[in-house]
Tab-separated table of N, CA and C and ligand atoms in Angstrom:
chain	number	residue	atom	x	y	z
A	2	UNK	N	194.556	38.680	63.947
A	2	UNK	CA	193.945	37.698	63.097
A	2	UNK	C	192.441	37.882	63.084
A	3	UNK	N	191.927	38.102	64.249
A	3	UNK	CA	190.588	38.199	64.328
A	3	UNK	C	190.351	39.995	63.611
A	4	UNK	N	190.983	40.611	63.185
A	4	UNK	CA	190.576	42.245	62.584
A	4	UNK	C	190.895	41.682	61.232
A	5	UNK	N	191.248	40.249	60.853
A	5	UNK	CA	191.567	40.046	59.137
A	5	UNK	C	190.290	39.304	58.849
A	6	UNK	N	189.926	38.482	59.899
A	6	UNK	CA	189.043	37.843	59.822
A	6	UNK	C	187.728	38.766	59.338
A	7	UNK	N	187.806	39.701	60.362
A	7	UNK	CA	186.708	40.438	59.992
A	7	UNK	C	186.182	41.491	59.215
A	8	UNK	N	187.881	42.107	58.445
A	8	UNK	CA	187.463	42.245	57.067
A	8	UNK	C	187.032	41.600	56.120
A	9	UNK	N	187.392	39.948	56.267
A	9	UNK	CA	187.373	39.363	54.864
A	9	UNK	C	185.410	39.092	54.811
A	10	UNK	N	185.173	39.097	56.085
A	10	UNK	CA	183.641	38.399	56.202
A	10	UNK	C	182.510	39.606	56.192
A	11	UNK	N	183.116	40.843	56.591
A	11	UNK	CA	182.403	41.889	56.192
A	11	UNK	C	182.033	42.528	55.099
A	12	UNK	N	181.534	42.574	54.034
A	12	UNK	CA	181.381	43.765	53.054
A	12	UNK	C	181.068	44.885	53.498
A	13	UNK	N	181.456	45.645	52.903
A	13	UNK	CA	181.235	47.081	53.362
A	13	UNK	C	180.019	47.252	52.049
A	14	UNK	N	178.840	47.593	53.077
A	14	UNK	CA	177.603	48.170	52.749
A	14	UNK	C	177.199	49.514	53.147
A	15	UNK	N	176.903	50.322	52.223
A	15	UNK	CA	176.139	51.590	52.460
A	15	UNK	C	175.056	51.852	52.531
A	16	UNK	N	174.203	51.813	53.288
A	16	UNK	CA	172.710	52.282	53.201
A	16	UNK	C	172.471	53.747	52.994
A	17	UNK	N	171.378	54.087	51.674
A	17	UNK	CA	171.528	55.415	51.763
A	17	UNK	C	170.089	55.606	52.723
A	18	UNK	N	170.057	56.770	53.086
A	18	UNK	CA	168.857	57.006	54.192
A	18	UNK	C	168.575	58.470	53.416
A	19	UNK	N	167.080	58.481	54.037
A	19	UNK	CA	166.123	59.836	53.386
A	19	UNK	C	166.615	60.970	52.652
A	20	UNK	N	167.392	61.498	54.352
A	20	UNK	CA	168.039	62.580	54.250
A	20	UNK	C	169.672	62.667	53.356
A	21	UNK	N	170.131	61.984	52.786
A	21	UNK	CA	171.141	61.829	51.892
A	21	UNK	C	172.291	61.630	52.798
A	22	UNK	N	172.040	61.201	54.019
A	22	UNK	CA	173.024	60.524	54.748
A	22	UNK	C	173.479	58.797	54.540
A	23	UNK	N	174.847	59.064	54.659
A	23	UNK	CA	174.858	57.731	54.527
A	23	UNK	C	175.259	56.479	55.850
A	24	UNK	N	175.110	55.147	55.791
A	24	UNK	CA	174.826	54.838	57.127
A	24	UNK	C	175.159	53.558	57.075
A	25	UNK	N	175.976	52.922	57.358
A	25	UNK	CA	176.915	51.385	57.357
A	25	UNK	C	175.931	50.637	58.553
A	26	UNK	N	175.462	49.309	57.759
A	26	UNK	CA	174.605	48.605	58.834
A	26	UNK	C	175.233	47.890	59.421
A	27	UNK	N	175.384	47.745	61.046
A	27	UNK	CA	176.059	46.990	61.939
A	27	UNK	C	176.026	45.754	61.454
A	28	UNK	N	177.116	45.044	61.460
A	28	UNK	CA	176.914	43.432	60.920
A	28	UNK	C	177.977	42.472	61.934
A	29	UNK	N	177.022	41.390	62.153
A	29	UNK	CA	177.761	40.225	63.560
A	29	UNK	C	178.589	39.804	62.404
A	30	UNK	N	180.310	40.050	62.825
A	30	UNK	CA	180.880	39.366	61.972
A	30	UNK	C	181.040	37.719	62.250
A	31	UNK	N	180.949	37.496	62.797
A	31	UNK	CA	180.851	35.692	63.495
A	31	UNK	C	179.633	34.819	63.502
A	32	UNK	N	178.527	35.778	63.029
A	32	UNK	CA	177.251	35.215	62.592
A	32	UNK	C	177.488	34.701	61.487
A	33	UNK	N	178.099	35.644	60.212
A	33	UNK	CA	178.583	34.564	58.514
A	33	UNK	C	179.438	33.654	58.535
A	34	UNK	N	180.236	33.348	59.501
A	34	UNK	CA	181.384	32.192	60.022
A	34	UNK	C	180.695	31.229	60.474
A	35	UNK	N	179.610	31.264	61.468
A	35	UNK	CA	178.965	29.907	61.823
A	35	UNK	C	178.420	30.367	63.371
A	36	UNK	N	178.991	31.448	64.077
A	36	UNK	CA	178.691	31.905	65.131
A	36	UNK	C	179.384	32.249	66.476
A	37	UNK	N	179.215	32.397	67.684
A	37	UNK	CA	180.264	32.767	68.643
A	37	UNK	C	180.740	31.576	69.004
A	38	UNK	N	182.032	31.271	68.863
A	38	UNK	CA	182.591	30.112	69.213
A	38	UNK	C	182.234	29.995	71.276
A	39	UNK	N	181.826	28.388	71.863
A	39	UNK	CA	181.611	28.584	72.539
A	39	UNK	C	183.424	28.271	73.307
A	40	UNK	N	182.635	28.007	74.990
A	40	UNK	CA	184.238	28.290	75.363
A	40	UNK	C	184.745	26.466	75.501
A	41	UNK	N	184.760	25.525	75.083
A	41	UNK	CA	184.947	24.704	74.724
A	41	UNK	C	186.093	24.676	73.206
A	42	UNK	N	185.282	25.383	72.521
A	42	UNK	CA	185.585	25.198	71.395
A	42	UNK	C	186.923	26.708	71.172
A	43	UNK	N	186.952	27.546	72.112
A	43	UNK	CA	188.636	28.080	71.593
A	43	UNK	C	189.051	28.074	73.074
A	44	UNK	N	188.805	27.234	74.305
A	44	UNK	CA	189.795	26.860	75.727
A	44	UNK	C	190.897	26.461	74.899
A	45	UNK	N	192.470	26.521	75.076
A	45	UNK	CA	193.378	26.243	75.116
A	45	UNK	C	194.043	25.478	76.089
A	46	UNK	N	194.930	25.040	76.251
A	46	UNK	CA	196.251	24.761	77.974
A	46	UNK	C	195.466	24.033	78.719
A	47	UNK	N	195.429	24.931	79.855
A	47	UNK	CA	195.348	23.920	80.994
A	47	UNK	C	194.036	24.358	81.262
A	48	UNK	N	193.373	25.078	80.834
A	48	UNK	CA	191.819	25.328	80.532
A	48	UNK	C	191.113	24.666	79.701
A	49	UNK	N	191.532	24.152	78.719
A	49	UNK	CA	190.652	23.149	77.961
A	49	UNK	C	190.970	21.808	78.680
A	50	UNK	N	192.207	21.458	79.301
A	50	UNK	CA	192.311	20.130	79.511
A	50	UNK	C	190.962	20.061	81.019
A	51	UNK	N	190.802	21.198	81.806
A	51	UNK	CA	189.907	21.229	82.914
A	51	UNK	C	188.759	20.963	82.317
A	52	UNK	N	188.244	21.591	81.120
A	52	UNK	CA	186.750	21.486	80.509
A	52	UNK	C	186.719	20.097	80.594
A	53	UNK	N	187.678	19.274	79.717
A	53	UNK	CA	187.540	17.995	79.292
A	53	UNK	C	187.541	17.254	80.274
A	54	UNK	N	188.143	17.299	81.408
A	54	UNK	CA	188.056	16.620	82.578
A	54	UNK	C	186.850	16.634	83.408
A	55	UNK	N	186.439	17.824	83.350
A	55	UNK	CA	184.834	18.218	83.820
A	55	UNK	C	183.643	17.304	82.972
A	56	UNK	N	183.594	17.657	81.448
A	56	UNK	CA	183.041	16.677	80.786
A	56	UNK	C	182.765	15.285	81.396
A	57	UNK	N	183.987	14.510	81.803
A	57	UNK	CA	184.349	13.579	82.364
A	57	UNK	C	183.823	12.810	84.202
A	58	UNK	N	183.329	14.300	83.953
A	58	UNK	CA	182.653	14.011	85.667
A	58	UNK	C	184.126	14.223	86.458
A	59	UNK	N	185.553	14.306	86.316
A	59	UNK	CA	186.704	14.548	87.311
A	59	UNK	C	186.708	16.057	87.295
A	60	UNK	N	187.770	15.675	88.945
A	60	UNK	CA	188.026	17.678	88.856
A	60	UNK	C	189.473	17.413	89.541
A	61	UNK	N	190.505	17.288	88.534
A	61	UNK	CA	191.745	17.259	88.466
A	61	UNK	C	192.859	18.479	88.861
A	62	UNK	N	191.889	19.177	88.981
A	62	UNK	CA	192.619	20.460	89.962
A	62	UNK	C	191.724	21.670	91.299
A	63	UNK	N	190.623	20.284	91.528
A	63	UNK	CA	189.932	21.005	92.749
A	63	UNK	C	189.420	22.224	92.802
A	64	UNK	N	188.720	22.122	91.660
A	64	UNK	CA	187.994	23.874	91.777
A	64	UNK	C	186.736	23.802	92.004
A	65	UNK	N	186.332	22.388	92.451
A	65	UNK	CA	184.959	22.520	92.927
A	65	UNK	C	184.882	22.352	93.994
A	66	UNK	N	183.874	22.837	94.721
A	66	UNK	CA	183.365	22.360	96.218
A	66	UNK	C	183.842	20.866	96.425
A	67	UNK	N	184.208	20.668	97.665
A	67	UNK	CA	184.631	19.446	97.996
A	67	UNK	C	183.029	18.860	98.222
A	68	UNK	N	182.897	17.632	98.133
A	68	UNK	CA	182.057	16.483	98.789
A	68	UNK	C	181.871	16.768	100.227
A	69	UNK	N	180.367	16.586	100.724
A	69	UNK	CA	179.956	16.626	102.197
A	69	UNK	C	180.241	15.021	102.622
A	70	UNK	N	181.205	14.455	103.666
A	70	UNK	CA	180.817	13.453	104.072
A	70	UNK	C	181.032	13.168	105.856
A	71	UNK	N	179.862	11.978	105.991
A	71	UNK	CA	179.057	12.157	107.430
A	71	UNK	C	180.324	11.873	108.862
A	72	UNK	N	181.711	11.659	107.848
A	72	UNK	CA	182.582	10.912	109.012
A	72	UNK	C	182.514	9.794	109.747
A	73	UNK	N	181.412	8.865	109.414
A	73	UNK	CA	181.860	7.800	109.881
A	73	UNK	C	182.539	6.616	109.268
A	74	UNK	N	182.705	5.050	109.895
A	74	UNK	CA	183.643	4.358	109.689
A	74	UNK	C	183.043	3.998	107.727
A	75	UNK	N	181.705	3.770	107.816
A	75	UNK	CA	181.052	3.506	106.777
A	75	UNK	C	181.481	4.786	105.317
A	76	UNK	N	181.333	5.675	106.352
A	76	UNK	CA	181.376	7.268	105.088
A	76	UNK	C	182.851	8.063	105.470
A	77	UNK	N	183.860	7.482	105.750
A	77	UNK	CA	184.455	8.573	106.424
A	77	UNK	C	184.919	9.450	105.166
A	78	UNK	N	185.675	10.957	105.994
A	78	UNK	CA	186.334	11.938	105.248
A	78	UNK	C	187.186	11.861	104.101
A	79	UNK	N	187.209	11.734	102.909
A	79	UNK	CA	188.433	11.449	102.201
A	79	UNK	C	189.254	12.620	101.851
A	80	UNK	N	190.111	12.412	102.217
A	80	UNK	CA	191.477	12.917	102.214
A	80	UNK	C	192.634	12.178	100.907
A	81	UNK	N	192.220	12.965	99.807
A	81	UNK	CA	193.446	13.054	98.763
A	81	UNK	C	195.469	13.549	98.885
A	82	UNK	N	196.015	12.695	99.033
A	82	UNK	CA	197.162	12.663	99.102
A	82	UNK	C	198.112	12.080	98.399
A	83	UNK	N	199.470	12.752	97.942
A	83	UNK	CA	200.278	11.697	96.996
A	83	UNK	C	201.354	11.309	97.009
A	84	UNK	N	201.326	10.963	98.665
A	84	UNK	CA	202.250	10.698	99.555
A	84	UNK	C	201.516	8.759	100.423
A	85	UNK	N	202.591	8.462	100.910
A	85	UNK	CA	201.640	7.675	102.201
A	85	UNK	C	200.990	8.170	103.454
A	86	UNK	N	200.990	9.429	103.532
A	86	UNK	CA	200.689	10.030	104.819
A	86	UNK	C	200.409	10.974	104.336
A	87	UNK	N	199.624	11.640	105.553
A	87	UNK	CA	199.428	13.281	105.435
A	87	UNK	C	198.840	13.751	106.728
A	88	UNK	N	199.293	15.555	106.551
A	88	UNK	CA	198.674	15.880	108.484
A	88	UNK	C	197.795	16.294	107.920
A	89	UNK	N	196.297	16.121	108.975
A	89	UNK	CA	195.197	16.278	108.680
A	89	UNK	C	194.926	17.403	109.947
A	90	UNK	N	193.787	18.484	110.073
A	90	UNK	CA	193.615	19.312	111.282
A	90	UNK	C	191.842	18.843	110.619
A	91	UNK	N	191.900	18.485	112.407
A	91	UNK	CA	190.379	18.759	112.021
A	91	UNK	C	189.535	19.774	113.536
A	92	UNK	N	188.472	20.210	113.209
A	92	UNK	CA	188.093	21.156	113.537
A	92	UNK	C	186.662	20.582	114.594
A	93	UNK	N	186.646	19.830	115.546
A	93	UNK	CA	185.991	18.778	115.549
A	93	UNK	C	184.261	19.991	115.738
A	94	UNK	N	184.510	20.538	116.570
A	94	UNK	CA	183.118	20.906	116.328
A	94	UNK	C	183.265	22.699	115.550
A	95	UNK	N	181.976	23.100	115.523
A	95	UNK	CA	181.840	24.217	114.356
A	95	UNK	C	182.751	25.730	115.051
A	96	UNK	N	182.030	25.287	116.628
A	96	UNK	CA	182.825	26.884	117.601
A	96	UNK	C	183.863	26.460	117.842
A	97	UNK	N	184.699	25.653	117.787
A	97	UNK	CA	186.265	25.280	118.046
A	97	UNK	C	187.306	26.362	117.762
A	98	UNK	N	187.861	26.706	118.568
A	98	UNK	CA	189.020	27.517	118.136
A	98	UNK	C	190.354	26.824	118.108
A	99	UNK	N	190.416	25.863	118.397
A	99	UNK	CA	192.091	24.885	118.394
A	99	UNK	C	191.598	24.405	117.393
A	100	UNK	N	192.412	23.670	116.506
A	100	UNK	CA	192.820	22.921	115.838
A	100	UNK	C	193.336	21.346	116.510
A	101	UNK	N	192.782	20.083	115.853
A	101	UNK	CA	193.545	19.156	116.691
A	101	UNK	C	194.286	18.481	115.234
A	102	UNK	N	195.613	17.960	115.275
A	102	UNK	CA	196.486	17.628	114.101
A	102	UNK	C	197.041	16.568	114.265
A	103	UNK	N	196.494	15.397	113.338
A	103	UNK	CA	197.438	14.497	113.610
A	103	UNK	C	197.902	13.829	112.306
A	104	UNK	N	198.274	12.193	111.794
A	104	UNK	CA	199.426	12.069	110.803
A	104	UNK	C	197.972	11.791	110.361
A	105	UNK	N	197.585	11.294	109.142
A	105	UNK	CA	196.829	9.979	108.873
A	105	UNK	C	197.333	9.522	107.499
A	106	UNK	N	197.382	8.368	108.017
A	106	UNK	CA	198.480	7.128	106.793
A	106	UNK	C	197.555	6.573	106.085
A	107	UNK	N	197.841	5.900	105.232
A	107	UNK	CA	197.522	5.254	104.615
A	107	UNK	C	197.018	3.825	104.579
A	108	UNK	N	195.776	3.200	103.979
A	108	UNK	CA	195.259	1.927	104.597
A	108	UNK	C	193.794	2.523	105.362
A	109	UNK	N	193.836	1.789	106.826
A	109	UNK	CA	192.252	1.400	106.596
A	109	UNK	C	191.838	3.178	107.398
A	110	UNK	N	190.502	3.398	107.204
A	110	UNK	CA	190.328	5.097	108.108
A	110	UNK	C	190.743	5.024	109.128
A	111	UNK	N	191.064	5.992	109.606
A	111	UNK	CA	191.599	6.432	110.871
A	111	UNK	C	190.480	7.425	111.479
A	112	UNK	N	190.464	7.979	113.015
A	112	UNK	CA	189.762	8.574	113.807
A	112	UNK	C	190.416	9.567	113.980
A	113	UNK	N	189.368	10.729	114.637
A	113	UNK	CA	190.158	11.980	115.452
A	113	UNK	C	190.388	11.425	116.414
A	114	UNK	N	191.751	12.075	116.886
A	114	UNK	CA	191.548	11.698	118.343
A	114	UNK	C	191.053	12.185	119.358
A	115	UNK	N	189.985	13.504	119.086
A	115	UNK	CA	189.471	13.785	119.896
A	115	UNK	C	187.839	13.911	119.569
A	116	UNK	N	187.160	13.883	118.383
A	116	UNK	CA	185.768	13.847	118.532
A	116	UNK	C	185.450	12.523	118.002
A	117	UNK	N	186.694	11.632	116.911
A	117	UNK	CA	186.418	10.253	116.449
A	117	UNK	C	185.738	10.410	115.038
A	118	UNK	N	185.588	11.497	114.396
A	118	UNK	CA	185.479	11.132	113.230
A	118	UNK	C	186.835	10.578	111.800
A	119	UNK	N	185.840	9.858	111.134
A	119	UNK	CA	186.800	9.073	110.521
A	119	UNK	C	187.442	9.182	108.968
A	120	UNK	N	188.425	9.408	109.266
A	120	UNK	CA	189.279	10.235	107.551
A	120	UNK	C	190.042	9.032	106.785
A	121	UNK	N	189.748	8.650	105.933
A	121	UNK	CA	190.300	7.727	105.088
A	121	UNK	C	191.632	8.513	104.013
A	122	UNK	N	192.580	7.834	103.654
A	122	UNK	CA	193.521	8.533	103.181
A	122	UNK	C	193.435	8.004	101.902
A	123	UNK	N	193.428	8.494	100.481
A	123	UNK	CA	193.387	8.126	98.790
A	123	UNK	C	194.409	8.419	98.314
A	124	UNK	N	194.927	7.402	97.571
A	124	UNK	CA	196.124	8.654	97.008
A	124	UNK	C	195.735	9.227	95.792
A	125	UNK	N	196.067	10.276	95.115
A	125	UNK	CA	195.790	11.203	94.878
A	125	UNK	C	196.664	11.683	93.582
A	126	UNK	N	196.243	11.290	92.109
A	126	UNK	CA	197.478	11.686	90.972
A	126	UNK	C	197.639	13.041	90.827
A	127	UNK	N	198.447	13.820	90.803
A	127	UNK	CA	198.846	14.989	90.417
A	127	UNK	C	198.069	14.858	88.763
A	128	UNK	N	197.723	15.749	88.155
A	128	UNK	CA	197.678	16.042	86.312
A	128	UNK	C	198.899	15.672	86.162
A	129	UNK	N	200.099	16.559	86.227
A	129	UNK	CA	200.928	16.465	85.443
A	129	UNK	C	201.826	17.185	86.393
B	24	ZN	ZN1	188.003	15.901	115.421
């Protein structure tokens, strides 16, 4: 569709040049249409529905950096889930090599049980 397109918007021009050569001038075919469509404007599926959600300030399928938060009772961790529960591992300090794992439900934040920071549980809509 786009090679019909771009016959119909092209004329075929000949430039003659000095030497009796002849010489077809490059032409933006999408410049006489209105221009390069941006990616908004031909996203399809589940790529346009992400744009629009982005628009929106949401990110309905987590492709952005998560949120920094400080873990406490005031700020704790949120934890998206779409369940009443979920196992959480947290990593309490940066050189840790265990893992500590426990449930965290749903309702008010909960603590590690071993460094005490505090993970609140959201639930969490699937798109679709
Ligand atoms: Zn911890």
């Amino acid at each position: 569709m786009a090679a019909r397109l771009l016959l119909r918007t092209c004329p075929l021009r000949v430039l003659q040049l000095r030497g009796g050569t002849a010489a077809r001038p490059l032409q933006r075919a999408m410049a006489s249409v209105g221009g390069i469509p941006t990616d908004e404007e031909q996203a399809t599926g589940l790529e346009r529905r992400t744009l629009q959600a982005l628009k929106q300030g949401k990110d309905p399928y987590s492709i952005l950096k998560p949120k920094q938060y400080t873990g406490t009772k005031t700020d704790p961790h949120i934890v998206p889930s779409i369940g009443n529960k979920r196992l959480v591992g947290c990593l309490c300090e940066e050189d840790n090599t265990a893992i500590v794992w426990f449930w965290l439900h749903e309702g008010e934040p909960q603590r590690c049980p071993e460094c005490g920071s505090h993970y609140k549980l959201v639930h969490h809509e699937l798109p679709h």
